[in-house]
């Protein structure tokens, strides 16, 4: 593979023009949009407007005048298309961790006699921590975390909810959402999907996949900014059967009636808890607008093309790293991980050379490809710089061993 091959692929990329929607720093190859999406050009203006004009001038009237009160639903309606859900099945709210808590507790309460949250041993830690936290509040309930290969066989009549992350945060391996949701349903359990590493990178169809519940981050491929609000999905037919354990006033049927008693709102709105963080919600809306005019089929095709090309380049140039992600694009998300015993130092050397990916300890270097703004040329250049670092042992420098708080 040559730089020319990369440029030829970029020249026929139907999404090439989308890169202009982002304010990417000159000379930086950013391959960490699966951790923090890049800054959309539209975000600064949108945030300045909500702060200076809406908050500054229109003050509290903005809750009605600028639709702030409905923003968790209206912004969710933009997101719904990206995950293959109906607009009234999605909400933008809270963090992924909190949304997991709400949906797990709601699923357990709706499944009398069932006491197990079934999950995967390698699931993202917050998912398992939150599930453990839920069990501490509900005596008799337990987390059953099994290996990937044992998931389907572990679905029995004790399982209330099957909680999985669709695309594994380390390897990028993708679960078959339709098959596992159907298996959960056949066993009488609900399915709950964490879409943090899939939303905005893959062509999801929650409705067609038969998923019952889902959550996901707003700050990764959705480009909502650091700590952006997350989202949750509850399939329409379940909404009135489930109740949020966080019975805050924003999920009340009539928040401004200031009733003494809690009465859940009909539909998805009952999964709101407190006042929405409007500035952050507006920043997420700007991030979602970067998908305007783009189909998720194009997004997934580009994710496959970028990651296929990157694997080919790295394997040709860097014999000392081992591919950990699935080789078949249909079986993975949009990030690629390679194993190297000095992963941390190798990544610091890359970052110093302006190729930004990240590390998952102890030994994975991870590269996320955001279909809206990454190019095949980025993949080629990243593989070339990685090759130079490995050939020359350039990672072997004490300053690359000093670990930061966030890795
Ligand atoms: C699969 C997955 N779930 C959840 C989270 C984080 O959740 P929160 O936004 O609550 O910090 C991450 C963060 O990387 C993640 O990868």
Short mmCIF file of C-alpha atoms and ligand atoms in Angstrom, two decimals:
data_model
loop_
_atom_site.label_atom_id
_atom_site.label_comp_id
_atom_site.label_asym_id
_atom_site.label_seq_id
_atom_site.Cartn_x
_atom_site.Cartn_y
_atom_site.Cartn_z
CA UNK A 1 0.00 0.00 0.00
CA UNK A 2 1.28 3.44 -0.90
CA UNK A 3 0.27 6.97 -0.15
CA UNK A 4 -1.03 7.05 -3.69
CA UNK A 5 -3.41 4.15 -2.93
CA UNK A 6 -4.69 6.05 0.11
CA UNK A 7 -5.25 9.19 -1.94
CA UNK A 8 -7.04 7.21 -4.64
CA UNK A 9 -9.45 5.80 -2.03
CA UNK A 10 -10.01 9.27 -0.56
CA UNK A 11 -10.68 10.68 -4.03
CA UNK A 12 -13.69 8.38 -4.47
CA UNK A 13 -14.94 8.65 -0.89
CA UNK A 14 -18.55 9.92 -0.95
CA UNK A 15 -18.07 11.36 2.56
CA UNK A 16 -14.81 13.21 1.80
CA UNK A 17 -16.45 16.63 2.00
CA UNK A 18 -17.71 15.95 5.54
CA UNK A 19 -14.24 16.52 6.95
CA UNK A 20 -14.79 20.23 6.33
CA UNK A 21 -17.49 20.16 8.99
CA UNK A 22 -14.78 19.71 11.63
CA UNK A 23 -12.13 22.05 13.00
CA UNK A 24 -9.20 19.66 13.00
CA UNK A 25 -5.78 21.03 13.95
CA UNK A 26 -3.28 21.24 11.09
CA UNK A 27 -0.80 18.37 10.90
CA UNK A 28 -2.54 16.20 13.51
CA UNK A 29 -3.78 12.72 12.63
CA UNK A 30 -6.65 12.22 15.00
CA UNK A 31 -7.56 8.59 15.56
CA UNK A 32 -9.32 8.90 18.90
CA UNK A 33 -12.81 9.97 17.86
CA UNK A 34 -14.02 6.79 19.55
CA UNK A 35 -13.03 8.38 22.87
CA UNK A 36 -13.63 12.08 22.23
CA UNK A 37 -15.06 13.10 18.89
CA UNK A 38 -13.45 16.06 17.11
CA UNK A 39 -14.89 19.57 17.37
CA UNK A 40 -17.54 20.33 14.72
CA UNK A 41 -17.16 23.81 13.24
CA UNK A 42 -20.82 24.50 14.05
CA UNK A 43 -20.44 23.89 17.79
CA UNK A 44 -18.76 27.14 18.84
CA UNK A 45 -21.43 29.25 17.16
CA UNK A 46 -24.29 27.17 18.54
CA UNK A 47 -22.91 27.32 22.07
CA UNK A 48 -22.20 31.06 21.80
CA UNK A 49 -25.78 31.60 20.64
CA UNK A 50 -27.32 29.62 23.48
CA UNK A 51 -25.13 31.43 26.00
CA UNK A 52 -25.07 35.01 24.71
CA UNK A 53 -28.44 35.43 23.06
CA UNK A 54 -30.72 32.78 24.55
CA UNK A 55 -29.45 32.77 28.13
CA UNK A 56 -27.98 36.31 28.13
CA UNK A 57 -30.87 38.16 26.53
CA UNK A 58 -33.92 35.97 26.78
CA UNK A 59 -33.11 34.62 30.21
CA UNK A 60 -35.68 32.25 31.70
CA UNK A 61 -38.14 32.81 28.86
CA UNK A 62 -35.83 30.62 26.76
CA UNK A 63 -37.25 27.47 28.34
CA UNK A 64 -40.35 28.11 26.24
CA UNK A 65 -39.16 30.60 23.62
CA UNK A 66 -36.19 28.53 22.45
CA UNK A 67 -37.68 25.14 23.27
CA UNK A 68 -35.12 24.32 25.97
CA UNK A 69 -37.65 22.29 27.90
CA UNK A 70 -38.18 19.94 24.95
CA UNK A 71 -34.49 19.72 23.99
CA UNK A 72 -33.91 16.21 25.46
CA UNK A 73 -36.60 14.94 23.08
CA UNK A 74 -35.96 17.18 20.06
CA UNK A 75 -32.23 16.50 20.06
CA UNK A 76 -32.97 12.80 20.60
CA UNK A 77 -35.16 12.89 17.49
CA UNK A 78 -32.05 13.87 15.46
CA UNK A 79 -30.15 11.02 17.04
CA UNK A 80 -32.92 8.45 16.48
CA UNK A 81 -32.21 8.27 12.75
CA UNK A 82 -28.58 7.41 13.44
CA UNK A 83 -29.47 4.39 15.57
CA UNK A 84 -32.50 3.16 13.65
CA UNK A 85 -35.12 4.04 16.24
CA UNK A 86 -38.32 6.06 16.20
CA UNK A 87 -38.03 9.64 17.44
CA UNK A 88 -40.20 8.96 20.48
CA UNK A 89 -38.11 6.00 21.59
CA UNK A 90 -34.98 8.02 22.40
CA UNK A 91 -34.00 10.64 24.99
CA UNK A 92 -30.84 12.68 25.43
CA UNK A 93 -30.08 12.80 29.14
CA UNK A 94 -27.65 12.10 31.96
CA UNK A 95 -24.50 10.02 31.44
CA UNK A 96 -24.25 6.51 30.02
CA UNK A 97 -23.59 5.19 33.53
CA UNK A 98 -26.72 6.81 34.96
CA UNK A 99 -28.83 5.67 32.03
CA UNK A 100 -27.57 2.12 32.56
CA UNK A 101 -28.65 2.35 36.19
CA UNK A 102 -32.10 3.62 35.27
CA UNK A 103 -32.76 0.98 32.62
CA UNK A 104 -31.31 -1.94 34.59
CA UNK A 105 -33.37 -1.12 37.66
CA UNK A 106 -36.47 -0.56 35.51
CA UNK A 107 -35.95 -3.89 33.70
CA UNK A 108 -35.54 -5.80 36.98
CA UNK A 109 -38.63 -4.22 38.51
CA UNK A 110 -40.61 -5.25 35.42
CA UNK A 111 -39.42 -8.88 35.62
CA UNK A 112 -40.85 -10.36 38.82
CA UNK A 113 -39.28 -13.68 39.82
CA UNK A 114 -36.18 -13.09 37.70
CA UNK A 115 -33.03 -12.14 39.56
CA UNK A 116 -30.10 -12.16 37.13
CA UNK A 117 -28.40 -9.47 35.08
CA UNK A 118 -26.52 -11.46 32.45
CA UNK A 119 -23.47 -9.80 30.98
CA UNK A 120 -20.04 -10.41 29.54
CA UNK A 121 -16.90 -10.67 31.65
CA UNK A 122 -14.98 -8.25 29.44
CA UNK A 123 -17.75 -5.65 29.31
CA UNK A 124 -16.78 -2.02 29.85
CA UNK A 125 -16.15 -1.59 33.60
CA UNK A 126 -18.80 1.05 34.21
CA UNK A 127 -21.49 -1.31 32.87
CA UNK A 128 -20.46 -4.04 35.30
CA UNK A 129 -19.91 -1.61 38.20
CA UNK A 130 -23.37 -0.12 37.73
CA UNK A 131 -24.93 -3.59 37.52
CA UNK A 132 -23.15 -4.59 40.75
CA UNK A 133 -24.40 -1.38 42.36
CA UNK A 134 -27.96 -2.24 41.36
CA UNK A 135 -27.63 -5.69 42.92
CA UNK A 136 -26.50 -4.15 46.21
CA UNK A 137 -29.75 -2.22 46.32
CA UNK A 138 -31.93 -5.18 45.38
CA UNK A 139 -31.29 -8.16 47.66
CA UNK A 140 -31.40 -11.47 45.81
CA UNK A 141 -30.42 -9.93 42.48
CA UNK A 142 -27.03 -10.90 41.03
CA UNK A 143 -24.78 -10.20 38.06
CA UNK A 144 -23.83 -13.26 36.03
CA UNK A 145 -20.81 -12.27 33.93
CA UNK A 146 -19.76 -14.97 31.47
CA UNK A 147 -17.34 -15.34 28.58
CA UNK A 148 -18.47 -14.16 25.19
CA UNK A 149 -18.92 -17.68 23.86
CA UNK A 150 -21.21 -18.63 26.77
CA UNK A 151 -23.67 -15.75 26.56
CA UNK A 152 -26.46 -17.40 24.58
CA UNK A 153 -26.24 -20.64 26.57
CA UNK A 154 -26.44 -18.68 29.85
CA UNK A 155 -29.87 -17.24 29.07
CA UNK A 156 -32.24 -19.11 31.38
CA UNK A 157 -35.48 -18.42 33.20
CA UNK A 158 -33.65 -16.52 35.94
CA UNK A 159 -32.32 -13.82 33.61
CA UNK A 160 -34.22 -10.56 33.77
CA UNK A 161 -31.96 -8.60 31.45
CA UNK A 162 -29.11 -9.32 29.06
CA UNK A 163 -26.77 -6.31 29.19
CA UNK A 164 -24.07 -6.14 26.53
CA UNK A 165 -21.85 -3.59 24.84
CA UNK A 166 -22.44 -3.91 21.11
CA UNK A 167 -18.85 -3.13 20.07
CA UNK A 168 -16.17 -4.16 22.53
CA UNK A 169 -14.15 -1.18 23.75
CA UNK A 170 -10.89 -3.10 23.58
CA UNK A 171 -10.96 -5.41 20.57
CA UNK A 172 -13.70 -3.69 18.56
CA UNK A 173 -15.52 -7.05 18.27
CA UNK A 174 -19.20 -6.63 17.40
CA UNK A 175 -22.02 -8.71 18.82
CA UNK A 176 -24.88 -9.88 16.64
CA UNK A 177 -27.53 -7.63 18.13
CA UNK A 178 -30.48 -9.17 16.33
CA UNK A 179 -29.54 -12.75 17.22
CA UNK A 180 -28.80 -12.03 20.88
CA UNK A 181 -31.86 -9.82 21.35
CA UNK A 182 -33.99 -12.61 19.88
CA UNK A 183 -32.32 -15.19 22.13
CA UNK A 184 -32.97 -12.98 25.17
CA UNK A 185 -36.59 -12.55 24.19
CA UNK A 186 -37.03 -16.30 23.65
CA UNK A 187 -35.72 -16.83 27.19
CA UNK A 188 -38.16 -14.26 28.54
CA UNK A 189 -35.47 -11.64 29.23
CA UNK A 190 -35.05 -8.05 28.07
CA UNK A 191 -32.00 -6.95 26.10
CA UNK A 192 -30.04 -3.80 27.00
CA UNK A 193 -27.34 -2.63 24.59
CA UNK A 194 -24.53 -0.17 25.27
CA UNK A 195 -23.96 1.53 21.92
CA UNK A 196 -21.09 3.76 23.03
CA UNK A 197 -18.71 2.38 20.40
CA UNK A 198 -21.28 1.90 17.65
CA UNK A 199 -23.56 4.95 17.53
CA UNK A 200 -22.32 7.26 14.77
CA UNK A 201 -19.97 4.62 13.36
CA UNK A 202 -22.25 1.77 12.26
CA UNK A 203 -25.56 1.37 10.47
CA UNK A 204 -27.67 0.42 13.49
CA UNK A 205 -31.29 -0.51 13.45
CA UNK A 206 -32.53 -0.91 16.98
CA UNK A 207 -36.10 -1.45 15.87
CA UNK A 208 -35.30 -4.09 13.25
CA UNK A 209 -32.82 -5.79 15.59
CA UNK A 210 -35.50 -6.29 18.21
CA UNK A 211 -33.45 -4.53 20.91
CA UNK A 212 -35.53 -3.65 23.97
CA UNK A 213 -33.32 -1.06 25.64
CA UNK A 214 -30.12 0.82 24.82
CA UNK A 215 -27.79 3.53 26.07
CA UNK A 216 -24.74 5.26 24.64
CA UNK A 217 -22.25 8.12 24.90
CA UNK A 218 -22.71 11.49 23.23
CA UNK A 219 -19.03 12.43 23.22
CA UNK A 220 -17.53 9.71 21.03
CA UNK A 221 -18.58 9.32 17.39
CA UNK A 222 -21.53 11.68 17.97
CA UNK A 223 -19.15 14.60 18.56
CA UNK A 224 -21.06 16.18 21.44
CA UNK A 225 -17.96 17.38 23.29
CA UNK A 226 -16.26 16.31 26.53
CA UNK A 227 -18.81 14.94 28.99
CA UNK A 228 -21.67 15.42 26.51
CA UNK A 229 -25.08 14.13 27.58
CA UNK A 230 -25.68 10.48 26.82
CA UNK A 231 -28.79 8.89 25.32
CA UNK A 232 -31.18 6.12 26.16
CA UNK A 233 -33.61 4.09 24.07
CA UNK A 234 -36.69 2.24 25.24
CA UNK A 235 -38.69 0.32 22.60
CA UNK A 236 -42.15 1.87 22.23
CA UNK A 237 -44.07 -1.18 23.44
CA UNK A 238 -42.12 -1.25 26.72
CA UNK A 239 -42.27 2.40 27.69
CA UNK A 240 -45.43 2.29 29.75
CA UNK A 241 -44.43 -0.98 31.42
CA UNK A 242 -41.11 0.32 32.75
CA UNK A 243 -40.52 2.93 35.42
CA UNK A 244 -37.35 4.85 36.10
CA UNK A 245 -35.96 4.38 39.62
CA UNK A 246 -34.85 8.04 39.52
CA UNK A 247 -38.29 9.56 39.91
CA UNK A 248 -37.28 13.16 39.37
CA UNK A 249 -39.66 15.92 38.47
CA UNK A 250 -38.68 16.12 34.80
CA UNK A 251 -40.04 12.59 34.34
CA UNK A 252 -43.32 13.49 36.02
CA UNK A 253 -46.52 13.58 34.03
CA UNK A 254 -46.95 17.29 34.86
CA UNK A 255 -43.71 18.74 36.28
CA UNK A 256 -45.11 22.23 36.59
CA UNK A 257 -48.24 21.11 38.42
CA UNK A 258 -45.91 20.63 41.41
CA UNK A 259 -48.02 17.73 42.62
CA UNK A 260 -47.21 16.17 45.96
CA UNK A 261 -47.15 12.68 44.42
CA UNK A 262 -45.01 11.23 41.68
CA UNK A 263 -46.86 10.14 38.57
CA UNK A 264 -44.67 9.05 35.65
CA UNK A 265 -45.10 10.82 32.33
CA UNK A 266 -46.49 8.63 29.55
CA UNK A 267 -43.93 7.37 27.07
CA UNK A 268 -40.19 7.95 26.99
CA UNK A 269 -40.30 11.23 29.00
CA UNK A 270 -40.59 9.26 32.25
CA UNK A 271 -36.91 8.39 31.90
CA UNK A 272 -35.85 11.99 32.49
CA UNK A 273 -34.78 12.81 36.02
CA UNK A 274 -33.62 16.39 36.52
CA UNK A 275 -33.23 19.64 34.58
CA UNK A 276 -31.41 19.10 31.28
CA UNK A 277 -27.94 20.70 30.89
CA UNK A 278 -28.99 22.95 28.02
CA UNK A 279 -25.58 24.25 26.93
CA UNK A 280 -24.27 20.70 26.68
CA UNK A 281 -27.42 19.46 24.95
CA UNK A 282 -27.07 22.21 22.33
CA UNK A 283 -23.42 21.26 21.78
CA UNK A 284 -24.54 17.66 21.23
CA UNK A 285 -27.18 18.86 18.75
CA UNK A 286 -24.40 20.58 16.78
CA UNK A 287 -22.39 17.36 16.85
CA UNK A 288 -25.38 15.42 15.52
CA UNK A 289 -25.84 17.96 12.72
CA UNK A 290 -22.50 16.82 11.30
CA UNK A 291 -24.43 13.74 10.11
CA UNK A 292 -26.98 15.80 8.14
CA UNK A 293 -27.36 14.50 4.59
CA UNK A 294 -25.30 11.39 5.31
CA UNK A 295 -26.73 7.87 5.45
CA UNK A 296 -25.59 5.42 8.09
CA UNK A 297 -25.00 2.92 5.32
CA UNK A 298 -22.34 5.30 3.95
CA UNK A 299 -20.92 5.71 7.46
CA UNK A 300 -20.55 1.97 8.01
CA UNK A 301 -19.09 1.42 4.54
CA UNK A 302 -16.47 4.10 5.20
CA UNK A 303 -15.70 2.64 8.64
CA UNK A 304 -15.04 -0.72 6.97
CA UNK A 305 -12.91 0.79 4.24
CA UNK A 306 -10.75 2.86 6.62
CA UNK A 307 -10.21 0.04 9.09
CA UNK A 308 -9.52 -2.57 6.37
CA UNK A 309 -6.98 -0.24 4.80
CA UNK A 310 -5.35 0.50 8.16
CA UNK A 311 -4.98 -3.21 8.99
CA UNK A 312 -3.35 -3.84 5.61
CA UNK A 313 -0.95 -0.90 6.04
CA UNK A 314 0.06 -1.80 9.60
CA UNK A 315 0.52 -5.49 8.87
CA UNK A 316 2.70 -4.66 5.88
CA UNK A 317 4.79 -2.10 7.76
CA UNK A 318 4.86 -3.27 11.42
CA UNK A 319 5.51 -7.01 11.85
CA UNK A 320 5.98 -6.72 15.63
CA UNK A 321 2.36 -5.82 16.43
CA UNK A 322 -0.46 -8.36 16.51
CA UNK A 323 -3.98 -7.60 15.31
CA UNK A 324 -6.52 -8.08 18.10
CA UNK A 325 -9.61 -6.81 16.27
CA UNK A 326 -11.62 -9.08 13.97
CA UNK A 327 -10.30 -9.21 10.43
CA UNK A 328 -13.80 -9.20 8.94
CA UNK A 329 -15.24 -5.67 9.00
CA UNK A 330 -18.75 -7.03 9.56
CA UNK A 331 -17.58 -8.44 12.88
CA UNK A 332 -16.12 -5.24 14.27
CA UNK A 333 -16.83 -1.57 14.91
CA UNK A 334 -14.72 1.35 13.72
CA UNK A 335 -11.67 1.02 15.93
CA UNK A 336 -8.70 -1.27 15.55
CA UNK A 337 -6.45 -2.58 18.31
CA UNK A 338 -3.03 -4.13 18.04
CA UNK A 339 -1.08 -5.85 20.77
CA UNK A 340 2.42 -4.70 21.68
CA UNK A 341 4.18 -5.33 25.02
CA UNK A 342 5.16 -1.64 25.28
CA UNK A 343 1.78 -0.30 24.21
CA UNK A 344 1.84 2.73 26.49
CA UNK A 345 5.28 3.95 25.44
CA UNK A 346 4.54 3.25 21.76
CA UNK A 347 1.40 5.37 21.94
CA UNK A 348 3.19 8.24 23.68
CA UNK A 349 5.79 8.20 20.91
CA UNK A 350 2.98 8.29 18.33
CA UNK A 351 1.23 11.17 20.08
CA UNK A 352 4.47 13.16 20.21
CA UNK A 353 4.61 12.69 16.44
CA UNK A 354 1.04 13.99 16.15
CA UNK A 355 -0.68 10.66 15.58
CA UNK A 356 -3.28 10.52 18.34
CA UNK A 357 -4.78 7.19 19.34
CA UNK A 358 -4.98 5.68 22.81
CA UNK A 359 -4.02 2.68 24.90
CA UNK A 360 -5.94 0.06 26.79
CA UNK A 361 -3.63 -1.45 29.32
CA UNK A 362 -1.69 -3.53 29.57
CA UNK A 363 -0.81 -4.05 25.94
CA UNK A 364 -3.25 -2.62 23.39
CA UNK A 365 -2.72 0.34 21.11
CA UNK A 366 -6.11 1.46 19.85
CA UNK A 367 -6.99 3.58 16.81
CA UNK A 368 -10.51 4.91 16.23
CA UNK A 369 -11.63 5.88 12.74
CA UNK A 370 -14.43 8.43 12.58
CA UNK A 371 -16.05 7.99 9.15
CA UNK A 372 -17.04 11.66 8.93
CA UNK A 373 -13.54 13.10 9.15
CA UNK A 374 -10.85 10.46 8.92
CA UNK A 375 -9.18 9.75 5.59
CA UNK A 376 -7.37 6.75 4.18
CA UNK A 377 -4.37 9.04 4.07
CA UNK A 378 -4.58 9.34 7.88
CA UNK A 379 -4.51 5.53 8.10
CA UNK A 380 -1.49 5.32 5.81
CA UNK A 381 0.41 8.04 7.65
CA UNK A 382 -0.37 6.54 11.08
CA UNK A 383 0.90 3.13 9.95
CA UNK A 384 4.06 4.73 8.52
CA UNK A 385 4.84 6.64 11.74
CA UNK A 386 4.10 3.51 13.80
CA UNK A 387 6.52 1.58 11.59
CA UNK A 388 9.26 4.19 12.12
CA UNK A 389 8.75 4.11 15.89
CA UNK A 390 8.89 0.31 16.04
CA UNK A 391 11.82 -0.09 13.61
CA UNK A 392 13.95 2.41 15.52
CA UNK A 393 12.74 1.43 19.03
CA UNK A 394 11.90 5.12 19.35
CA UNK A 395 9.35 4.25 22.05
CA UNK A 396 12.23 3.27 24.35
CA UNK A 397 12.55 6.59 26.13
CA UNK A 398 11.91 7.14 29.86
CA UNK A 399 9.61 10.06 29.20
CA UNK A 400 7.18 7.78 27.35
CA UNK A 401 6.77 5.67 30.47
CA UNK A 402 5.35 8.40 32.69
CA UNK A 403 1.69 7.59 32.96
CA UNK A 404 -0.89 10.35 32.90
CA UNK A 405 -4.16 10.22 34.82
CA UNK A 406 -6.24 9.80 31.65
CA UNK A 407 -4.94 7.27 29.14
C1 LIG B 1 -18.85 0.99 26.43
C2 LIG B 1 -18.80 2.21 27.30
N1 LIG B 1 -19.82 2.47 28.13
C3 LIG B 1 -19.82 3.56 28.93
C4 LIG B 1 -18.76 4.45 28.89
C5 LIG B 1 -18.68 5.65 29.78
O1 LIG B 1 -19.85 6.02 30.38
P1 LIG B 1 -19.99 7.47 31.03
O2 LIG B 1 -20.32 8.43 29.92
O3 LIG B 1 -21.07 7.33 32.02
O4 LIG B 1 -18.69 7.86 31.64
C6 LIG B 1 -17.69 4.22 28.03
C7 LIG B 1 -16.56 5.17 27.99
O5 LIG B 1 -15.59 5.03 27.33
C8 LIG B 1 -17.72 3.08 27.22
O6 LIG B 1 -16.69 2.82 26.39
#
